Tab-separated table of C-alpha atoms and ligand atoms in Angstrom:
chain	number	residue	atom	x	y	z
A	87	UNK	CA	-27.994	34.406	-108.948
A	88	UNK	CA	-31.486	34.654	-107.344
A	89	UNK	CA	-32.161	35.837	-103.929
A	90	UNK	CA	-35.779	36.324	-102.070
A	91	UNK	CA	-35.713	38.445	-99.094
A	92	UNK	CA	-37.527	37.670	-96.607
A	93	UNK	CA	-38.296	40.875	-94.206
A	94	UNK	CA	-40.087	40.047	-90.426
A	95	UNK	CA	-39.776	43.739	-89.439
A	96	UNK	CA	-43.128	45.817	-90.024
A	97	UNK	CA	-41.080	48.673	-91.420
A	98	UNK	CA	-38.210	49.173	-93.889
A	99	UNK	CA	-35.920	51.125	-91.271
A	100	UNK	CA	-32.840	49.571	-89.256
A	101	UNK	CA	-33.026	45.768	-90.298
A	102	UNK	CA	-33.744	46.763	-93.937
A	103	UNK	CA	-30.648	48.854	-93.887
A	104	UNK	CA	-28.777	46.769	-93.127
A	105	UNK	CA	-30.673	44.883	-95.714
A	106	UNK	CA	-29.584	46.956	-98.601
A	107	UNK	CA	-25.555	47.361	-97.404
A	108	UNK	CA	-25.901	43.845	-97.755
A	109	UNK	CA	-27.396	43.495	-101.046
A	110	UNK	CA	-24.668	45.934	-102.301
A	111	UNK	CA	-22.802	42.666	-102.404
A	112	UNK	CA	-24.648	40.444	-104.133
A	113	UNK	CA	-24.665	40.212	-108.077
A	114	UNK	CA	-28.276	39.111	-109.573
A	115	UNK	CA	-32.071	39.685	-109.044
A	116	UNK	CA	-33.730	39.961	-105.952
A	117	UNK	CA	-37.264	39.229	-104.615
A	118	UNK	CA	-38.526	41.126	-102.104
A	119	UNK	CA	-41.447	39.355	-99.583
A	120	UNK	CA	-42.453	42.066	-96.752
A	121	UNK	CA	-44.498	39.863	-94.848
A	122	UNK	CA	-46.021	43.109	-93.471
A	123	UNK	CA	-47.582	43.214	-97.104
A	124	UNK	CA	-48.609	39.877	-96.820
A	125	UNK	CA	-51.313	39.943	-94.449
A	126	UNK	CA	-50.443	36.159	-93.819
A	127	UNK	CA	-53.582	34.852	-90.958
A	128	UNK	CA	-52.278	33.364	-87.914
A	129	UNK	CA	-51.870	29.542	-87.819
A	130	UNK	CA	-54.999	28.208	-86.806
A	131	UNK	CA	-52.655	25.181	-85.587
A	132	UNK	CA	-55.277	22.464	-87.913
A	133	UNK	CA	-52.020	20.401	-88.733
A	134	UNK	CA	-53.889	19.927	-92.200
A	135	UNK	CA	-50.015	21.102	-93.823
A	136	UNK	CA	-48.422	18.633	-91.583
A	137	UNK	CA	-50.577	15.768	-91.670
A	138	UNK	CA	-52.257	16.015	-94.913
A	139	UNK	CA	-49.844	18.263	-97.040
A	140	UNK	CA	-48.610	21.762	-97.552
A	141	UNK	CA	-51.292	21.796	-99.905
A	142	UNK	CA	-54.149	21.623	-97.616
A	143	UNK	CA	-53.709	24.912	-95.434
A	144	UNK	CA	-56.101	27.242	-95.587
A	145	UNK	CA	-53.788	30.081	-96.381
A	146	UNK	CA	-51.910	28.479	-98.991
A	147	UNK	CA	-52.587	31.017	-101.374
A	148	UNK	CA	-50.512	33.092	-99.962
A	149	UNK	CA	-47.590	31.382	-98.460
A	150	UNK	CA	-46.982	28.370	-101.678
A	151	UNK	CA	-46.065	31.540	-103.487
A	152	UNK	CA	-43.911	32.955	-101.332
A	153	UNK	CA	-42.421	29.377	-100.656
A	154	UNK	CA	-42.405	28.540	-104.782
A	155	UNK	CA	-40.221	31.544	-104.389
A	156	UNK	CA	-37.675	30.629	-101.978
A	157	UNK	CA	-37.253	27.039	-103.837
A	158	UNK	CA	-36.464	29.262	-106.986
A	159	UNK	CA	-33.805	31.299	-104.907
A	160	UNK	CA	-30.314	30.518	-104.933
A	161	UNK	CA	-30.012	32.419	-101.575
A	162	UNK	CA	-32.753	32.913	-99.035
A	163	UNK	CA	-32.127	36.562	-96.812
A	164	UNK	CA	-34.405	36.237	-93.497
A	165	UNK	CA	-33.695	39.792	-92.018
A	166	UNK	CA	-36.066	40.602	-88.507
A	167	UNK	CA	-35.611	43.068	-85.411
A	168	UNK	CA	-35.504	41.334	-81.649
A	169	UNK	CA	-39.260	41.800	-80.553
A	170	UNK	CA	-39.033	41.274	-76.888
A	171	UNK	CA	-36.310	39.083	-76.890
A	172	UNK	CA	-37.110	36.933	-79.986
A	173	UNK	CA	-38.276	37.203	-83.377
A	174	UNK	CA	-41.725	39.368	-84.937
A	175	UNK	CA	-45.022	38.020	-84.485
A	176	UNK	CA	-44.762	38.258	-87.987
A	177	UNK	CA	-42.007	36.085	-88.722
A	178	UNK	CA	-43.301	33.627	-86.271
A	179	UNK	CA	-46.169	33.640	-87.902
A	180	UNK	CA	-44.732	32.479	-91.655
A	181	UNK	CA	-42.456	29.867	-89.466
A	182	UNK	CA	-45.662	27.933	-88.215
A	183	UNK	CA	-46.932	28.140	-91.954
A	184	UNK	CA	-43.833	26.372	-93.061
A	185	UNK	CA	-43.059	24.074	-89.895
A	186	UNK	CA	-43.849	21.184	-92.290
A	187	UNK	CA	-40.175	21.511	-93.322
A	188	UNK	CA	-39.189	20.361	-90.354
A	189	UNK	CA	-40.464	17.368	-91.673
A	190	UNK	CA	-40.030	17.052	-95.207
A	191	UNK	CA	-37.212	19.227	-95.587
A	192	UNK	CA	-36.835	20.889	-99.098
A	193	UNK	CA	-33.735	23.007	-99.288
A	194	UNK	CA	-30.728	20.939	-99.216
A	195	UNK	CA	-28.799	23.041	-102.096
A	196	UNK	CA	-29.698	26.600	-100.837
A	197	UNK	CA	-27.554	28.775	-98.519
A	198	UNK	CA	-29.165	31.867	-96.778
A	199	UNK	CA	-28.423	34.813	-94.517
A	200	UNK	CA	-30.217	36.151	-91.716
A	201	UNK	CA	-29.930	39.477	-90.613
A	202	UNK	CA	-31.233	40.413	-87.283
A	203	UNK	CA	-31.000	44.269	-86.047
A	204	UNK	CA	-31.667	44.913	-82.330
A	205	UNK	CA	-31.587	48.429	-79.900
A	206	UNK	CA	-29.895	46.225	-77.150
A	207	UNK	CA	-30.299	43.059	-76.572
A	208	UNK	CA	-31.143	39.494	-78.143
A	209	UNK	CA	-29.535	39.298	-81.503
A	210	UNK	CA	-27.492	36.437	-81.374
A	211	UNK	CA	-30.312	34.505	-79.964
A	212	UNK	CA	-32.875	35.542	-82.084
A	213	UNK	CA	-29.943	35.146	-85.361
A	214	UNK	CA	-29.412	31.228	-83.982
A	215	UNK	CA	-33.382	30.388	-83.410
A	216	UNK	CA	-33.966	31.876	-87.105
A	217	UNK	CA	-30.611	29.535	-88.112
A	218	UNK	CA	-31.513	26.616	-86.514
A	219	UNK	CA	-34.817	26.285	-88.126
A	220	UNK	CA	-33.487	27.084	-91.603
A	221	UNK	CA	-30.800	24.031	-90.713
A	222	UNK	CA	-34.219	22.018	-90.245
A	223	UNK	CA	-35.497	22.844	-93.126
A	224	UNK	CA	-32.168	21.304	-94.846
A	225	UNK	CA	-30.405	24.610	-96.114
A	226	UNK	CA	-26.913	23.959	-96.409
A	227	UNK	CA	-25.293	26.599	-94.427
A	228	UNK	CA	-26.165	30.090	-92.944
A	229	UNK	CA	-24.600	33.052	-92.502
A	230	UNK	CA	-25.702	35.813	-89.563
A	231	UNK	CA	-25.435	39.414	-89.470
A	232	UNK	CA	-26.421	40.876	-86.048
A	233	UNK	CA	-26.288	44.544	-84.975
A	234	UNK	CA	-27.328	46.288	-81.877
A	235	UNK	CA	-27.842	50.213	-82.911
A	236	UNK	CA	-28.702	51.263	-79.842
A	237	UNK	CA	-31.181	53.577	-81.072
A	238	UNK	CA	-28.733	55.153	-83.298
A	239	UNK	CA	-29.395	55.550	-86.562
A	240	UNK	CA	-25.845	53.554	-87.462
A	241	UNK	CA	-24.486	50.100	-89.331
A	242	UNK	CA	-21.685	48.268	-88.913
A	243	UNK	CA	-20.629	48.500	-92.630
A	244	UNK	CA	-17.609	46.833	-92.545
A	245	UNK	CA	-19.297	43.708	-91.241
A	246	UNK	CA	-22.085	43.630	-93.621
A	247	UNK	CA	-19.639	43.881	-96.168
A	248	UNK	CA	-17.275	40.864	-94.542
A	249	UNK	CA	-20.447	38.556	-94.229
A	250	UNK	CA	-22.446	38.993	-97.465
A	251	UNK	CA	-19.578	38.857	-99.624
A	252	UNK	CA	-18.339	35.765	-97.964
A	253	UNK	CA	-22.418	34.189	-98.656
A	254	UNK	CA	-22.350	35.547	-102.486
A	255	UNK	CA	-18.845	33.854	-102.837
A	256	UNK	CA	-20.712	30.666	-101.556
A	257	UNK	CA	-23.351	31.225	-103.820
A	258	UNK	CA	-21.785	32.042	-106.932
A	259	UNK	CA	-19.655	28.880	-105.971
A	260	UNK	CA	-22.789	26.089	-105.925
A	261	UNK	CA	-20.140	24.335	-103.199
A	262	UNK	CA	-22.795	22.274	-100.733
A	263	UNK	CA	-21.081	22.231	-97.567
A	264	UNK	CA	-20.756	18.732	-95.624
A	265	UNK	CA	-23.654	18.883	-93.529
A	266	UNK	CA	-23.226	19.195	-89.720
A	267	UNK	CA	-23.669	16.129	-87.214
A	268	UNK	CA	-26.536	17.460	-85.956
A	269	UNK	CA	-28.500	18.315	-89.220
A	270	UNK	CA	-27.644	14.449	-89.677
A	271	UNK	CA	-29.208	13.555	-86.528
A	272	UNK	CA	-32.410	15.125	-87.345
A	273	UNK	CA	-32.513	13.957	-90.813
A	274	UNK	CA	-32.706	10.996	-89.136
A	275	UNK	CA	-35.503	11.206	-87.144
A	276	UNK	CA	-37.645	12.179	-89.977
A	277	UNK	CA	-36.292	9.681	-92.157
A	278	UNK	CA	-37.108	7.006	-89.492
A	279	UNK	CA	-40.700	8.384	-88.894
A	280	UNK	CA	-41.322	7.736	-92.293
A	281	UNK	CA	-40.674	3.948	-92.334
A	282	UNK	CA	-42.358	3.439	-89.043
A	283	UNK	CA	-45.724	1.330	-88.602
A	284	UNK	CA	-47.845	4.554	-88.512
A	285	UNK	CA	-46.429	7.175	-90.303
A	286	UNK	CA	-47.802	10.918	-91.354
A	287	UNK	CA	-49.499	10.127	-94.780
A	288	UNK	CA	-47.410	13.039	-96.131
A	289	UNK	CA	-44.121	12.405	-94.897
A	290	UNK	CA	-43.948	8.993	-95.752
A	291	UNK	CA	-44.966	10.103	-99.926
A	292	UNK	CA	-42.793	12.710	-99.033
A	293	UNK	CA	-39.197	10.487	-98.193
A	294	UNK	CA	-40.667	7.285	-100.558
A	295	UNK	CA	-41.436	10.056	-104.003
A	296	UNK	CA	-38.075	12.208	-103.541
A	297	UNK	CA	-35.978	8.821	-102.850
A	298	UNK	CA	-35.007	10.591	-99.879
A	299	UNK	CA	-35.630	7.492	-98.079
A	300	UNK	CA	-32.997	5.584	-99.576
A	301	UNK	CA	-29.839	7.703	-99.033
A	302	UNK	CA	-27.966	9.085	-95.950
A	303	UNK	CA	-28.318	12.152	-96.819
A	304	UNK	CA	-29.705	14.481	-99.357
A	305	UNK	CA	-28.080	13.122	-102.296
A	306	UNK	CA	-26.799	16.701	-104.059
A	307	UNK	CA	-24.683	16.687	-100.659
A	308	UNK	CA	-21.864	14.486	-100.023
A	309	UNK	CA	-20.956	12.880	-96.860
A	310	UNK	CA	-17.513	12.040	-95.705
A	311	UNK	CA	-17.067	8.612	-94.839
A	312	UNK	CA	-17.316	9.102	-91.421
A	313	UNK	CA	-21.194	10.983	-91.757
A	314	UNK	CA	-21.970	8.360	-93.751
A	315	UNK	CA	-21.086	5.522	-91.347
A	316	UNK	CA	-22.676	7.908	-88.790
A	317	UNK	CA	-26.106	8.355	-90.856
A	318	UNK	CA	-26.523	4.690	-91.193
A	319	UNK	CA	-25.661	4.241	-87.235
A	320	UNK	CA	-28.257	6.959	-86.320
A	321	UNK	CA	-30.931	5.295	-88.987
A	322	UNK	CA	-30.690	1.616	-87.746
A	323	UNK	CA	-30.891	3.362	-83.817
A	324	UNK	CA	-33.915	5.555	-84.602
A	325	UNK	CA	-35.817	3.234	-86.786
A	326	UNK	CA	-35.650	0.677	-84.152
A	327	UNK	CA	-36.884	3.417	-81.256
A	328	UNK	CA	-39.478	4.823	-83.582
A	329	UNK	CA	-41.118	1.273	-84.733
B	659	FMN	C1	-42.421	45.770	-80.054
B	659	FMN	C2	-40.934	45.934	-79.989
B	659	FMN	C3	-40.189	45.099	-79.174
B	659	FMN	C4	-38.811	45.234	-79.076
B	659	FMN	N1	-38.101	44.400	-78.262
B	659	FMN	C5	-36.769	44.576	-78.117
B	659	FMN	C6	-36.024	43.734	-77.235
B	659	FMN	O1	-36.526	42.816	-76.611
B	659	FMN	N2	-34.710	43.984	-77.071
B	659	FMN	C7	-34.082	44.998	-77.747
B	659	FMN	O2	-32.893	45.199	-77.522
B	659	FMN	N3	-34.757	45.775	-78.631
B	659	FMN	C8	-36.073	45.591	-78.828
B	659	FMN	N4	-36.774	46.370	-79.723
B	659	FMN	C9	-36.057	47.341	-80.566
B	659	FMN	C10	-35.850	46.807	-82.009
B	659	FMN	O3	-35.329	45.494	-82.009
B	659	FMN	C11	-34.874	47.673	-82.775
B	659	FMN	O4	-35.251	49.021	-82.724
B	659	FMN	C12	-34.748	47.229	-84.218
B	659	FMN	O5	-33.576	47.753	-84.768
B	659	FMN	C13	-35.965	47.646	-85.049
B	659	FMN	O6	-35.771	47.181	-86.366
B	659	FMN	P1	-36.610	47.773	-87.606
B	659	FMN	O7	-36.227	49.197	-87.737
B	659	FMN	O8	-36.179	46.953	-88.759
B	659	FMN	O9	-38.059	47.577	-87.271
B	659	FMN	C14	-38.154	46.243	-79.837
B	659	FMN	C15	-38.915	47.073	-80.665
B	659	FMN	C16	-40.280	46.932	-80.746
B	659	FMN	C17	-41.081	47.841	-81.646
């Protein structure tokens, strides 16, 4: 199996430990991207990846490889400290480099795990911001590791160890999960963009090239009958309101 970690703190200390308990779990090779490394320029916010595609953004020398990376991955590890309450700067900072997948998303056959360490404070928050927008970006489930240290230099071992083995299991297994009702709802609304009278240039090649556009759901994943009644409901509803 392949797995690129991703690593938002500016140091390899308390998040990265709990980094490497994890990995202790996981059978395969592993890609490491310290974004500290990286040296990744803040978003200048010219929507060039959004509107005119991924391929346009100034700084896409650096992030396609990192994101060619994560599309190799079987498993994608996001691991960041709570910086006042919410994720790094420099995790922030990749997110608005890929918040194109919000639109096209990509990574309907991937599962990851986020790891978030904290002194006090914010974890689970910062763990379900970091999960939601990997749901967005179509990755079929996610697993969280949280841990407030208090300062202490201390891991909850046993639950690193329940957690990670329970993603490599899902892994190793290549299972896709049925998607959420949510994560339905919002493939959706991107869907339905994409067939409206004015859509973004690169969402509509986007949906139209990947035949995304034509099924209910990313086709590697299967829908129950009920999701799929409920995709079609939530297409015909949104294309009308988007028009
Ligand atoms: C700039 C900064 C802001 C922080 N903000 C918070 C916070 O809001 N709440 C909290 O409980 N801990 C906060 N912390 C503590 C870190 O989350 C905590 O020490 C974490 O384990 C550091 O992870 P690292 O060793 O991987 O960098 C902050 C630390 C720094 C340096």
């Amino acid at each position: 199996m392949k797995y690129v970690i991703i690593n938002g703190s500016p140091r390899r200390k308390n998040t990265w430990k709990m980094v490497e308990q994890a990995k202790k779990n996981l059978n395969g090779e592993f890609e490491e991207i310290h974004l500290m490394k990286e040296k990744i320029p803040l978003c200048n916010g010219c929507f060039k990846c959004i509107v005119e595609g991924e391929e346009r953004c100034p700084h896409r020398d650096i992030i396609q490889p990192i994101v060619d990376k994560m599309k190799d991955a079987d498993g994608i590890i996001i691991a960041c400290p709570v910086y006042a309450m919410n994720v790094t700067a420099l995790l922030k900072n990749f997110l608005d480099h890929t918040a194109y997948f919000y639109h096209r998303p990509e990574f309907f056959t991937k599962k990851a795990l986020v790891v978030v360490s904290t002194a006090g404070a914010g974890q689970k928050d910062v763990a379900k911001y970091i999960d939601e927008t990997l749901r967005h970006w179509g990755v079929n489930k996610v697993y969280k590791i949280t841990y407030a240290c208090g300062g202490k230099d201390s891991l909850d071992v046993k639950n690193i160890n329940e957690v990670s083995q329970k993603f490599a299991r899902d892994v190793e297994s290549g299972k896709l999960h049925n998607p959420k009702f949510g994560d339905i709802v919002f493939f959706n609304v991107w869907k339905a963009m994409a067939f409206s009278k004015d859509p973004i240039k690169a969402d509509r090649e986007f949906w139209f090239n990947n035949d995304l556009a034509s099924h209910d759901f990313a086709p590697e994943v299967k829908l129950n009958i009920a999701k799929r009644l409920f995709s079609k409901v939530m297409f015909f509803i949104l294309k009308r309101v988007m028009k």
